[in-house]
PDB file of C-alpha atoms in Angstrom:
ATOM      1  CA  UNK A 266    -149.893 149.740   9.931  1.00 43.00           C
ATOM      2  CA  UNK A 267    -148.558 151.099  13.213  1.00 46.00           C
ATOM      3  CA  UNK A 268    -148.260 148.882  16.271  1.00 53.00           C
ATOM      4  CA  UNK A 269    -150.202 149.996  19.336  1.00 41.00           C
ATOM      5  CA  UNK A 270    -147.151 149.121  21.408  1.00 51.00           C
ATOM      6  CA  UNK A 271    -143.622 148.091  20.595  1.00 67.00           C
ATOM      7  CA  UNK A 272    -143.112 144.334  20.549  1.00 82.00           C
ATOM      8  CA  UNK A 273    -139.815 142.505  20.937  1.00 91.00           C
ATOM      9  CA  UNK A 274    -139.974 141.349  17.324  1.00 97.00           C
ATOM     10  CA  UNK A 275    -142.103 141.757  14.227  1.00 97.00           C
ATOM     11  CA  UNK A 276    -144.009 138.874  12.612  1.00 98.00           C
ATOM     12  CA  UNK A 277    -144.415 138.367   8.873  1.00 98.00           C
ATOM     13  CA  UNK A 278    -146.391 135.545   7.220  1.00 97.00           C
ATOM     14  CA  UNK A 279    -147.298 134.558   3.677  1.00 96.00           C
ATOM     15  CA  UNK A 280    -150.936 134.242   2.593  1.00 95.00           C
ATOM     16  CA  UNK A 281    -150.937 130.436   2.490  1.00 95.00           C
ATOM     17  CA  UNK A 282    -151.906 130.652   6.176  1.00 96.00           C
ATOM     18  CA  UNK A 283    -155.536 131.343   5.146  1.00 96.00           C
ATOM     19  CA  UNK A 284    -156.022 133.867   7.964  1.00 96.00           C
ATOM     20  CA  UNK A 285    -158.303 136.818   7.054  1.00 94.00           C
ATOM     21  CA  UNK A 286    -156.579 140.143   6.541  1.00 94.00           C
ATOM     22  CA  UNK A 287    -158.480 141.852   9.362  1.00 94.00           C
ATOM     23  CA  UNK A 288    -157.255 139.207  11.828  1.00 96.00           C
ATOM     24  CA  UNK A 289    -153.655 139.640  10.686  1.00 96.00           C
ATOM     25  CA  UNK A 290    -153.909 143.405  10.992  1.00 95.00           C
ATOM     26  CA  UNK A 291    -155.400 143.133  14.464  1.00 96.00           C
ATOM     27  CA  UNK A 292    -152.576 140.830  15.568  1.00 96.00           C
ATOM     28  CA  UNK A 293    -149.921 143.135  14.054  1.00 96.00           C
ATOM     29  CA  UNK A 294    -148.806 140.475  11.575  1.00 97.00           C
ATOM     30  CA  UNK A 295    -147.545 141.779   8.257  1.00 97.00           C
ATOM     31  CA  UNK A 296    -148.851 139.874   5.258  1.00 97.00           C
ATOM     32  CA  UNK A 297    -146.783 139.132   2.173  1.00 97.00           C
ATOM     33  CA  UNK A 298    -149.346 137.810  -0.307  1.00 95.00           C
ATOM     34  CA  UNK A 299    -149.103 135.428  -3.204  1.00 94.00           C
ATOM     35  CA  UNK A 300    -150.242 136.715  -6.602  1.00 91.00           C
ATOM     36  CA  UNK A 301    -153.244 135.449  -8.510  1.00 86.00           C
ATOM     37  CA  UNK A 302    -152.490 135.979 -12.196  1.00 84.00           C
ATOM     38  CA  UNK A 303    -154.882 136.057 -15.128  1.00 75.00           C
ATOM     39  CA  UNK A 304    -154.443 137.303 -18.683  1.00 74.00           C
ATOM     40  CA  UNK A 305    -155.864 140.668 -17.703  1.00 72.00           C
ATOM     41  CA  UNK A 306    -154.268 141.414 -14.351  1.00 77.00           C
ATOM     42  CA  UNK A 307    -152.206 140.243 -11.390  1.00 83.00           C
ATOM     43  CA  UNK A 308    -153.993 140.381  -8.033  1.00 83.00           C
ATOM     44  CA  UNK A 309    -152.514 140.275  -4.551  1.00 88.00           C
ATOM     45  CA  UNK A 310    -154.625 137.724  -2.734  1.00 88.00           C
ATOM     46  CA  UNK A 311    -156.428 138.989   0.378  1.00 84.00           C
ATOM     47  CA  UNK A 312    -155.695 142.575  -0.676  1.00 86.00           C
ATOM     48  CA  UNK A 313    -156.908 142.969  -4.270  1.00 82.00           C
ATOM     49  CA  UNK A 314    -158.963 139.784  -4.469  1.00 74.00           C
ATOM     50  CA  UNK A 315    -161.425 138.487  -1.898  1.00 73.00           C
ATOM     51  CA  UNK A 316    -161.234 134.684  -1.406  1.00 68.00           C
ATOM     52  CA  UNK A 317    -165.007 134.239  -1.860  1.00 68.00           C
ATOM     53  CA  UNK A 318    -164.895 136.170  -5.133  1.00 70.00           C
ATOM     54  CA  UNK A 319    -162.056 133.935  -6.256  1.00 69.00           C
ATOM     55  CA  UNK A 320    -164.166 130.788  -5.851  1.00 64.00           C
ATOM     56  CA  UNK A 321    -166.645 132.221  -8.346  1.00 68.00           C
ATOM     57  CA  UNK A 322    -163.994 133.352 -10.801  1.00 67.00           C
ATOM     58  CA  UNK A 323    -162.096 130.075 -10.625  1.00 61.00           C
ATOM     59  CA  UNK A 324    -165.245 128.095 -11.406  1.00 60.00           C
ATOM     60  CA  UNK A 325    -166.312 130.419 -14.209  1.00 62.00           C
ATOM     61  CA  UNK A 326    -162.951 130.338 -15.972  1.00 59.00           C
ATOM     62  CA  UNK A 327    -162.268 126.618 -15.500  1.00 57.00           C
ATOM     63  CA  UNK A 328    -159.190 127.343 -13.442  1.00 53.00           C
ATOM     64  CA  UNK A 329    -157.381 129.592 -15.907  1.00 70.00           C
ATOM     65  CA  UNK A 330    -155.402 131.300 -13.176  1.00 75.00           C
ATOM     66  CA  UNK A 331    -151.842 130.836 -12.064  1.00 83.00           C
ATOM     67  CA  UNK A 332    -150.324 131.535  -8.676  1.00 87.00           C
ATOM     68  CA  UNK A 333    -146.994 133.313  -8.334  1.00 91.00           C
ATOM     69  CA  UNK A 334    -144.912 133.674  -5.225  1.00 91.00           C
ATOM     70  CA  UNK A 335    -144.108 136.979  -3.522  1.00 95.00           C
ATOM     71  CA  UNK A 336    -141.025 138.654  -4.923  1.00 95.00           C
ATOM     72  CA  UNK A 337    -137.780 139.586  -3.224  1.00 96.00           C
ATOM     73  CA  UNK A 338    -138.866 143.236  -3.495  1.00 96.00           C
ATOM     74  CA  UNK A 339    -142.128 142.443  -1.703  1.00 96.00           C
ATOM     75  CA  UNK A 340    -140.239 141.053   1.268  1.00 97.00           C
ATOM     76  CA  UNK A 341    -137.590 143.782   1.221  1.00 97.00           C
ATOM     77  CA  UNK A 342    -140.280 146.447   1.387  1.00 96.00           C
ATOM     78  CA  UNK A 343    -141.914 144.827   4.427  1.00 97.00           C
ATOM     79  CA  UNK A 344    -138.563 144.339   6.156  1.00 97.00           C
ATOM     80  CA  UNK A 345    -137.698 148.011   5.631  1.00 96.00           C
ATOM     81  CA  UNK A 346    -141.046 149.040   7.126  1.00 96.00           C
ATOM     82  CA  UNK A 347    -140.374 146.905  10.198  1.00 96.00           C
ATOM     83  CA  UNK A 348    -136.870 148.302  10.588  1.00 95.00           C
ATOM     84  CA  UNK A 349    -138.160 151.857  10.294  1.00 94.00           C
ATOM     85  CA  UNK A 350    -140.605 151.122  13.128  1.00 93.00           C
ATOM     86  CA  UNK A 351    -137.650 150.245  15.338  1.00 94.00           C
ATOM     87  CA  UNK A 352    -137.622 146.447  15.154  1.00 95.00           C
ATOM     88  CA  UNK A 353    -134.287 144.668  15.396  1.00 95.00           C
ATOM     89  CA  UNK A 354    -135.711 141.203  14.776  1.00 97.00           C
ATOM     90  CA  UNK A 355    -138.326 139.838  12.368  1.00 98.00           C
ATOM     91  CA  UNK A 356    -139.751 136.309  12.425  1.00 98.00           C
ATOM     92  CA  UNK A 357    -141.176 135.127   9.110  1.00 98.00           C
ATOM     93  CA  UNK A 358    -143.387 132.046   8.761  1.00 98.00           C
ATOM     94  CA  UNK A 359    -143.668 130.264   5.432  1.00 97.00           C
ATOM     95  CA  UNK A 360    -145.807 127.520   3.937  1.00 96.00           C
ATOM     96  CA  UNK A 361    -144.048 124.252   3.141  1.00 96.00           C
ATOM     97  CA  UNK A 362    -141.213 124.840   0.699  1.00 94.00           C
ATOM     98  CA  UNK A 363    -142.170 121.539  -0.949  1.00 92.00           C
ATOM     99  CA  UNK A 364    -145.373 123.188  -2.195  1.00 92.00           C
ATOM    100  CA  UNK A 365    -144.720 126.946  -2.239  1.00 92.00           C
ATOM    101  CA  UNK A 366    -141.697 129.189  -2.500  1.00 89.00           C
ATOM    102  CA  UNK A 367    -142.078 132.356  -0.453  1.00 93.00           C
ATOM    103  CA  UNK A 368    -139.168 131.185   1.704  1.00 96.00           C
ATOM    104  CA  UNK A 369    -136.454 131.647  -0.927  1.00 95.00           C
ATOM    105  CA  UNK A 370    -137.639 135.168  -1.789  1.00 95.00           C
ATOM    106  CA  UNK A 371    -137.580 136.027   1.923  1.00 97.00           C
ATOM    107  CA  UNK A 372    -134.056 134.703   2.437  1.00 96.00           C
ATOM    108  CA  UNK A 373    -132.751 136.614  -0.580  1.00 96.00           C
ATOM    109  CA  UNK A 374    -134.423 139.828   0.587  1.00 96.00           C
ATOM    110  CA  UNK A 375    -133.067 139.456   4.113  1.00 96.00           C
ATOM    111  CA  UNK A 376    -129.492 139.513   2.811  1.00 95.00           C
ATOM    112  CA  UNK A 377    -130.039 142.970   1.300  1.00 92.00           C
ATOM    113  CA  UNK A 378    -131.540 144.670   4.367  1.00 93.00           C
ATOM    114  CA  UNK A 379    -129.209 146.187   6.950  1.00 93.00           C
ATOM    115  CA  UNK A 380    -130.084 146.929  10.550  1.00 93.00           C
ATOM    116  CA  UNK A 381    -132.521 144.068  11.184  1.00 96.00           C
ATOM    117  CA  UNK A 382    -132.180 140.294  11.687  1.00 96.00           C
ATOM    118  CA  UNK A 383    -134.661 138.072   9.844  1.00 97.00           C
ATOM    119  CA  UNK A 384    -135.486 134.649  11.303  1.00 98.00           C
ATOM    120  CA  UNK A 385    -137.125 132.674   8.474  1.00 97.00           C
ATOM    121  CA  UNK A 386    -138.990 129.460   9.347  1.00 98.00           C
ATOM    122  CA  UNK A 387    -140.126 126.832   6.854  1.00 97.00           C
ATOM    123  CA  UNK A 388    -143.053 125.499   8.877  1.00 98.00           C
ATOM    124  CA  UNK A 389    -143.640 122.560   6.486  1.00 97.00           C
ATOM    125  CA  UNK A 390    -147.325 123.419   6.913  1.00 97.00           C
ATOM    126  CA  UNK A 391    -150.170 124.867   4.862  1.00 97.00           C
ATOM    127  CA  UNK A 392    -153.558 126.476   5.482  1.00 97.00           C
ATOM    128  CA  UNK A 393    -155.024 126.057   8.988  1.00 98.00           C
ATOM    129  CA  UNK A 394    -151.923 124.104   9.965  1.00 98.00           C
ATOM    130  CA  UNK A 395    -149.828 127.226   9.339  1.00 98.00           C
ATOM    131  CA  UNK A 396    -152.506 129.401  10.962  1.00 98.00           C
ATOM    132  CA  UNK A 397    -152.219 127.456  14.226  1.00 98.00           C
ATOM    133  CA  UNK A 398    -148.448 127.988  14.258  1.00 98.00           C
ATOM    134  CA  UNK A 399    -148.965 131.693  13.580  1.00 98.00           C
ATOM    135  CA  UNK A 400    -151.489 132.032  16.415  1.00 98.00           C
ATOM    136  CA  UNK A 401    -149.010 130.458  18.844  1.00 98.00           C
ATOM    137  CA  UNK A 402    -146.222 132.781  17.685  1.00 98.00           C
ATOM    138  CA  UNK A 403    -148.436 135.862  18.094  1.00 97.00           C
ATOM    139  CA  UNK A 404    -149.381 134.786  21.615  1.00 97.00           C
ATOM    140  CA  UNK A 405    -145.750 134.176  22.580  1.00 97.00           C
ATOM    141  CA  UNK A 406    -144.664 137.532  21.190  1.00 97.00           C
ATOM    142  CA  UNK A 407    -147.458 139.289  23.065  1.00 95.00           C
ATOM    143  CA  UNK A 408    -146.394 137.488  26.246  1.00 95.00           C
ATOM    144  CA  UNK A 409    -142.916 138.981  25.914  1.00 95.00           C
ATOM    145  CA  UNK A 410    -140.874 135.960  24.841  1.00 96.00           C
ATOM    146  CA  UNK A 411    -137.478 136.646  23.331  1.00 96.00           C
ATOM    147  CA  UNK A 412    -137.129 135.980  19.631  1.00 97.00           C
ATOM    148  CA  UNK A 413    -134.952 132.876  20.019  1.00 97.00           C
ATOM    149  CA  UNK A 414    -137.361 131.168  22.421  1.00 97.00           C
ATOM    150  CA  UNK A 415    -140.373 132.192  20.340  1.00 97.00           C
ATOM    151  CA  UNK A 416    -138.802 130.683  17.212  1.00 98.00           C
ATOM    152  CA  UNK A 417    -138.037 127.431  19.028  1.00 98.00           C
ATOM    153  CA  UNK A 418    -141.627 127.204  20.226  1.00 98.00           C
ATOM    154  CA  UNK A 419    -142.970 127.983  16.734  1.00 98.00           C
ATOM    155  CA  UNK A 420    -140.956 125.109  15.275  1.00 98.00           C
ATOM    156  CA  UNK A 421    -142.209 122.802  18.047  1.00 98.00           C
ATOM    157  CA  UNK A 422    -145.831 123.750  17.313  1.00 98.00           C
ATOM    158  CA  UNK A 423    -145.287 123.257  13.571  1.00 98.00           C
ATOM    159  CA  UNK A 424    -143.833 119.796  14.162  1.00 98.00           C
ATOM    160  CA  UNK A 425    -146.761 118.793  16.383  1.00 98.00           C
ATOM    161  CA  UNK A 426    -149.549 120.180  14.179  1.00 98.00           C
ATOM    162  CA  UNK A 427    -151.195 117.749  11.749  1.00 98.00           C
ATOM    163  CA  UNK A 428    -153.468 118.176   8.763  1.00 98.00           C
ATOM    164  CA  UNK A 429    -155.893 115.906   6.888  1.00 96.00           C
ATOM    165  CA  UNK A 430    -157.487 117.188   3.693  1.00 96.00           C
ATOM    166  CA  UNK A 431    -160.095 115.461   1.538  1.00 94.00           C
ATOM    167  CA  UNK A 432    -159.914 116.483  -2.106  1.00 93.00           C
ATOM    168  CA  UNK A 433    -162.842 116.496  -4.554  1.00 90.00           C
ATOM    169  CA  UNK A 434    -162.898 113.849  -7.311  1.00 87.00           C
ATOM    170  CA  UNK A 435    -161.815 116.353  -9.961  1.00 78.00           C
ATOM    171  CA  UNK A 436    -158.670 117.371  -8.063  1.00 77.00           C
ATOM    172  CA  UNK A 437    -155.220 116.654  -9.384  1.00 69.00           C
ATOM    173  CA  UNK A 438    -152.653 114.451  -7.677  1.00 71.00           C
ATOM    174  CA  UNK A 439    -150.916 116.186  -4.768  1.00 77.00           C
ATOM    175  CA  UNK A 440    -148.185 113.557  -4.728  1.00 69.00           C
ATOM    176  CA  UNK A 441    -147.113 114.768  -8.184  1.00 64.00           C
ATOM    177  CA  UNK A 442    -146.998 118.460  -7.345  1.00 60.00           C
ATOM    178  CA  UNK A 443    -144.641 120.732  -9.209  1.00 46.00           C
ATOM    179  CA  UNK A 444    -144.243 123.984  -7.297  1.00 47.00           C
ATOM    180  CA  UNK A 445    -142.924 125.911 -10.319  1.00 43.00           C
ATOM    181  CA  UNK A 446    -145.188 127.242 -11.699  1.00 42.00           C
ATOM    182  CA  UNK A 447    -147.489 127.168  -8.697  1.00 43.00           C
ATOM    183  CA  UNK A 448    -150.678 125.262  -9.161  1.00 42.00           C
ATOM    184  CA  UNK A 449    -149.215 123.209 -12.017  1.00 41.00           C
ATOM    185  CA  UNK A 450    -149.941 119.613 -11.016  1.00 43.00           C
ATOM    186  CA  UNK A 451    -149.442 116.538 -13.134  1.00 41.00           C
ATOM    187  CA  UNK A 452    -152.320 114.087 -13.363  1.00 43.00           C
ATOM    188  CA  UNK A 453    -151.168 110.642 -12.346  1.00 52.00           C
ATOM    189  CA  UNK A 454    -153.052 107.383 -12.840  1.00 49.00           C
ATOM    190  CA  UNK A 455    -154.640 107.612  -9.384  1.00 55.00           C
ATOM    191  CA  UNK A 456    -155.966 111.119 -10.023  1.00 54.00           C
ATOM    192  CA  UNK A 457    -157.391 110.124 -13.398  1.00 52.00           C
ATOM    193  CA  UNK A 458    -159.064 107.099 -11.816  1.00 53.00           C
ATOM    194  CA  UNK A 459    -160.511 109.299  -9.069  1.00 52.00           C
ATOM    195  CA  UNK A 460    -162.003 111.647 -11.646  1.00 54.00           C
ATOM    196  CA  UNK A 461    -163.484 108.826 -13.682  1.00 49.00           C
ATOM    197  CA  UNK A 462    -165.140 107.052 -10.756  1.00 47.00           C
ATOM    198  CA  UNK A 463    -165.956 110.014  -8.506  1.00 70.00           C
ATOM    199  CA  UNK A 464    -163.448 108.959  -5.865  1.00 88.00           C
ATOM    200  CA  UNK A 465    -162.225 111.362  -3.195  1.00 92.00           C
ATOM    201  CA  UNK A 466    -158.689 111.098  -1.842  1.00 93.00           C
ATOM    202  CA  UNK A 467    -157.446 112.064   1.618  1.00 94.00           C
ATOM    203  CA  UNK A 468    -153.973 113.507   2.095  1.00 95.00           C
ATOM    204  CA  UNK A 469    -151.755 114.662   4.890  1.00 95.00           C
ATOM    205  CA  UNK A 470    -148.345 116.361   4.896  1.00 95.00           C
ATOM    206  CA  UNK A 471    -145.297 114.436   6.049  1.00 94.00           C
ATOM    207  CA  UNK A 472    -142.799 115.810   8.558  1.00 94.00           C
ATOM    208  CA  UNK A 473    -140.888 117.144   5.548  1.00 94.00           C
ATOM    209  CA  UNK A 474    -143.939 119.005   4.253  1.00 94.00           C
ATOM    210  CA  UNK A 475    -144.645 116.635   1.350  1.00 92.00           C
ATOM    211  CA  UNK A 476    -148.168 115.459   0.457  1.00 93.00           C
ATOM    212  CA  UNK A 477    -148.919 111.833   1.341  1.00 92.00           C
ATOM    213  CA  UNK A 478    -152.084 109.982   0.399  1.00 92.00           C
ATOM    214  CA  UNK A 479    -153.774 108.235   3.328  1.00 93.00           C
ATOM    215  CA  UNK A 480    -156.763 106.586   1.667  1.00 92.00           C
ATOM    216  CA  UNK A 481    -159.511 107.038  -0.913  1.00 91.00           C
ATOM    217  CA  UNK A 482    -163.240 106.299  -1.211  1.00 93.00           C
ATOM    218  CA  UNK A 483    -166.224 107.484  -3.245  1.00 91.00           C
ATOM    219  CA  UNK A 484    -168.199 108.296  -0.077  1.00 91.00           C
ATOM    220  CA  UNK A 485    -167.177 111.379   1.879  1.00 91.00           C
ATOM    221  CA  UNK A 486    -168.435 109.964   5.181  1.00 91.00           C
ATOM    222  CA  UNK A 487    -166.039 107.018   4.890  1.00 93.00           C
ATOM    223  CA  UNK A 488    -163.074 109.368   4.637  1.00 94.00           C
ATOM    224  CA  UNK A 489    -164.266 111.637   7.446  1.00 93.00           C
ATOM    225  CA  UNK A 490    -164.573 108.564   9.640  1.00 93.00           C
ATOM    226  CA  UNK A 491    -160.971 107.651   8.857  1.00 94.00           C
ATOM    227  CA  UNK A 492    -159.892 111.245   9.491  1.00 94.00           C
ATOM    228  CA  UNK A 493    -161.481 111.241  12.943  1.00 94.00           C
ATOM    229  CA  UNK A 494    -159.886 107.884  13.724  1.00 94.00           C
ATOM    230  CA  UNK A 495    -156.458 109.353  12.955  1.00 95.00           C
ATOM    231  CA  UNK A 496    -157.224 112.289  15.246  1.00 95.00           C
ATOM    232  CA  UNK A 497    -158.295 109.873  17.970  1.00 95.00           C
ATOM    233  CA  UNK A 498    -155.029 107.943  17.755  1.00 96.00           C
ATOM    234  CA  UNK A 499    -153.036 111.165  17.925  1.00 97.00           C
ATOM    235  CA  UNK A 500    -155.147 112.505  20.791  1.00 96.00           C
ATOM    236  CA  UNK A 501    -154.494 109.386  22.846  1.00 95.00           C
ATOM    237  CA  UNK A 502    -150.757 110.021  22.393  1.00 96.00           C
ATOM    238  CA  UNK A 503    -150.602 113.748  23.131  1.00 97.00           C
ATOM    239  CA  UNK A 504    -153.756 114.570  25.090  1.00 97.00           C
ATOM    240  CA  UNK A 505    -156.605 116.999  24.284  1.00 97.00           C
ATOM    241  CA  UNK A 506    -156.550 118.548  20.824  1.00 97.00           C
ATOM    242  CA  UNK A 507    -157.501 121.861  19.274  1.00 97.00           C
ATOM    243  CA  UNK A 508    -158.810 121.532  15.729  1.00 97.00           C
ATOM    244  CA  UNK A 509    -159.637 123.952  12.923  1.00 97.00           C
ATOM    245  CA  UNK A 510    -161.856 123.093   9.965  1.00 96.00           C
ATOM    246  CA  UNK A 511    -160.753 123.886   6.406  1.00 96.00           C
ATOM    247  CA  UNK A 512    -163.158 124.895   3.664  1.00 94.00           C
ATOM    248  CA  UNK A 513    -162.331 125.495  -0.001  1.00 90.00           C
ATOM    249  CA  UNK A 514    -165.568 126.879  -1.388  1.00 84.00           C
ATOM    250  CA  UNK A 515    -167.909 124.090  -0.233  1.00 83.00           C
ATOM    251  CA  UNK A 516    -169.221 124.966   3.260  1.00 86.00           C
ATOM    252  CA  UNK A 517    -172.149 122.540   2.980  1.00 88.00           C
ATOM    253  CA  UNK A 518    -169.668 119.628   3.055  1.00 89.00           C
ATOM    254  CA  UNK A 519    -168.432 120.646   6.490  1.00 90.00           C
ATOM    255  CA  UNK A 520    -171.552 119.139   8.065  1.00 89.00           C
ATOM    256  CA  UNK A 521    -170.428 115.692   6.909  1.00 88.00           C
ATOM    257  CA  UNK A 522    -167.036 116.378   8.450  1.00 87.00           C
ATOM    258  CA  UNK A 523    -168.409 117.687  11.741  1.00 88.00           C
ATOM    259  CA  UNK A 524    -170.759 114.783  12.478  1.00 87.00           C
ATOM    260  CA  UNK A 525    -168.066 112.167  13.284  1.00 88.00           C
ATOM    261  CA  UNK A 526    -166.120 114.788  15.261  1.00 88.00           C
ATOM    262  CA  UNK A 527    -168.948 114.795  17.797  1.00 84.00           C
ATOM    263  CA  UNK A 528    -167.552 111.785  19.640  1.00 83.00           C
ATOM    264  CA  UNK A 529    -166.442 110.687  23.098  1.00 83.00           C
ATOM    265  CA  UNK A 530    -163.507 108.700  21.709  1.00 86.00           C
ATOM    266  CA  UNK A 531    -161.104 111.556  22.367  1.00 92.00           C
ATOM    267  CA  UNK A 532    -161.107 115.186  23.472  1.00 94.00           C
ATOM    268  CA  UNK A 533    -160.860 117.855  20.799  1.00 93.00           C
ATOM    269  CA  UNK A 534    -162.207 121.407  20.765  1.00 95.00           C
ATOM    270  CA  UNK A 535    -163.119 123.188  17.537  1.00 95.00           C
ATOM    271  CA  UNK A 536    -161.438 126.585  17.246  1.00 97.00           C
ATOM    272  CA  UNK A 537    -163.037 127.844  14.042  1.00 95.00           C
ATOM    273  CA  UNK A 538    -163.175 127.515  10.276  1.00 95.00           C
ATOM    274  CA  UNK A 539    -160.667 128.878   7.783  1.00 96.00           C
ATOM    275  CA  UNK A 540    -161.704 129.572   4.193  1.00 93.00           C
ATOM    276  CA  UNK A 541    -158.807 128.937   1.868  1.00 93.00           C
ATOM    277  CA  UNK A 542    -157.085 131.769   0.057  1.00 92.00           C
ATOM    278  CA  UNK A 543    -156.632 131.508  -3.738  1.00 89.00           C
ATOM    279  CA  UNK A 544    -153.158 129.929  -3.570  1.00 89.00           C
ATOM    280  CA  UNK A 545    -154.438 127.045  -1.440  1.00 92.00           C
ATOM    281  CA  UNK A 546    -157.729 126.773  -3.358  1.00 88.00           C
ATOM    282  CA  UNK A 547    -155.834 126.500  -6.629  1.00 86.00           C
ATOM    283  CA  UNK A 548    -153.557 123.835  -5.180  1.00 89.00           C
ATOM    284  CA  UNK A 549    -156.257 121.651  -3.593  1.00 90.00           C
ATOM    285  CA  UNK A 550    -159.323 122.356  -5.727  1.00 87.00           C
ATOM    286  CA  UNK A 551    -162.760 123.769  -4.969  1.00 85.00           C
ATOM    287  CA  UNK A 552    -164.691 121.354  -2.790  1.00 90.00           C
ATOM    288  CA  UNK A 553    -161.779 120.396  -0.549  1.00 93.00           C
ATOM    289  CA  UNK A 554    -162.550 120.059   3.153  1.00 95.00           C
ATOM    290  CA  UNK A 555    -160.298 119.087   6.007  1.00 95.00           C
ATOM    291  CA  UNK A 556    -159.065 119.545   9.527  1.00 97.00           C
ATOM    292  CA  UNK A 557    -155.830 120.666  11.101  1.00 98.00           C
ATOM    293  CA  UNK A 558    -155.188 119.804  14.727  1.00 98.00           C
ATOM    294  CA  UNK A 559    -152.576 120.371  17.417  1.00 98.00           C
ATOM    295  CA  UNK A 560    -152.201 119.556  21.113  1.00 98.00           C
ATOM    296  CA  UNK A 561    -154.275 122.004  23.155  1.00 98.00           C
ATOM    297  CA  UNK A 562    -151.211 122.481  25.344  1.00 97.00           C
ATOM    298  CA  UNK A 563    -149.651 124.330  22.395  1.00 98.00           C
ATOM    299  CA  UNK A 564    -152.703 126.334  21.224  1.00 98.00           C
ATOM    300  CA  UNK A 565    -156.065 126.358  22.972  1.00 97.00           C
ATOM    301  CA  UNK A 566    -159.338 126.675  21.083  1.00 97.00           C
ATOM    302  CA  UNK A 567    -160.047 129.964  22.859  1.00 97.00           C
ATOM    303  CA  UNK A 568    -156.661 131.390  21.864  1.00 97.00           C
ATOM    304  CA  UNK A 569    -157.118 130.506  18.214  1.00 98.00           C
ATOM    305  CA  UNK A 570    -160.737 131.667  18.079  1.00 97.00           C
ATOM    306  CA  UNK A 571    -159.733 135.041  19.475  1.00 97.00           C
ATOM    307  CA  UNK A 572    -156.875 135.302  16.980  1.00 97.00           C
ATOM    308  CA  UNK A 573    -159.077 134.375  14.017  1.00 95.00           C
ATOM    309  CA  UNK A 574    -161.763 136.864  15.054  1.00 93.00           C
ATOM    310  CA  UNK A 575    -159.241 139.675  15.274  1.00 87.00           C
ATOM    311  CA  UNK A 576    -159.632 140.153  19.012  1.00 75.00           C
ATOM    312  CA  UNK A 577    -155.923 140.518  19.704  1.00 60.00           C
TER     313      UNK A 577
END
């Protein structure tokens, strides 16, 4: 993929950002995908395997897939391509190292590549949360910011961007995640109880990127009400918000999420919907819905919508 014009630095992101490939290509972001592995074949998500097709396959096979992280060679190859295009600096964004492990492969690869400086950032984010950080970084690069300032701003956006995700009753316990192998999650007592009684659980990520349960209820509308209340409290602290909806194979559930968001309690502008890639779908479970939100001063709804549509 050739850039239409030389930028001050290249941007690389892993596929846990849940941004469609065409949008990444349009924004001149190089994707390093996770692998979806079955007995028959290993697929590069977004490239060899469409997310919508994955929902069907995951349901049909009762989840008999594993997720593997990008390799050191994957990152080295991308870094060499960037160097050959004339870049001296590369900024890489990674999903929370508490849940995924693209970061370590990136750091190892960076040590073997001469002639380019790699700035690796553990965003402590996932899904639309990571996508919002990426959109801000793309905008800042396009506006001509130097790499050091752009990295500082990316970290600031990551720290200010929140996520609330509501898991289906059959989901495993995010608080007992084991990131090796990816998608291997132990079932604690709370998760077993949720399955037995049809209870949904709502999680966020802490400042360290660890899952934290906020509340649980059998009725989805109860949890969405709590989610919106949390957004309201945050909005009153930081001002107007930009929010992005998250869908893991259950778009009909988004209507229940959107209804309480239509409120005058606080100001928040919807910037779009992200459909989760296989690595996030495997982690959270089909039927997960949620919202990620950030101060509009960091990323406006118009900026993110344009980025997601591939209008860069």
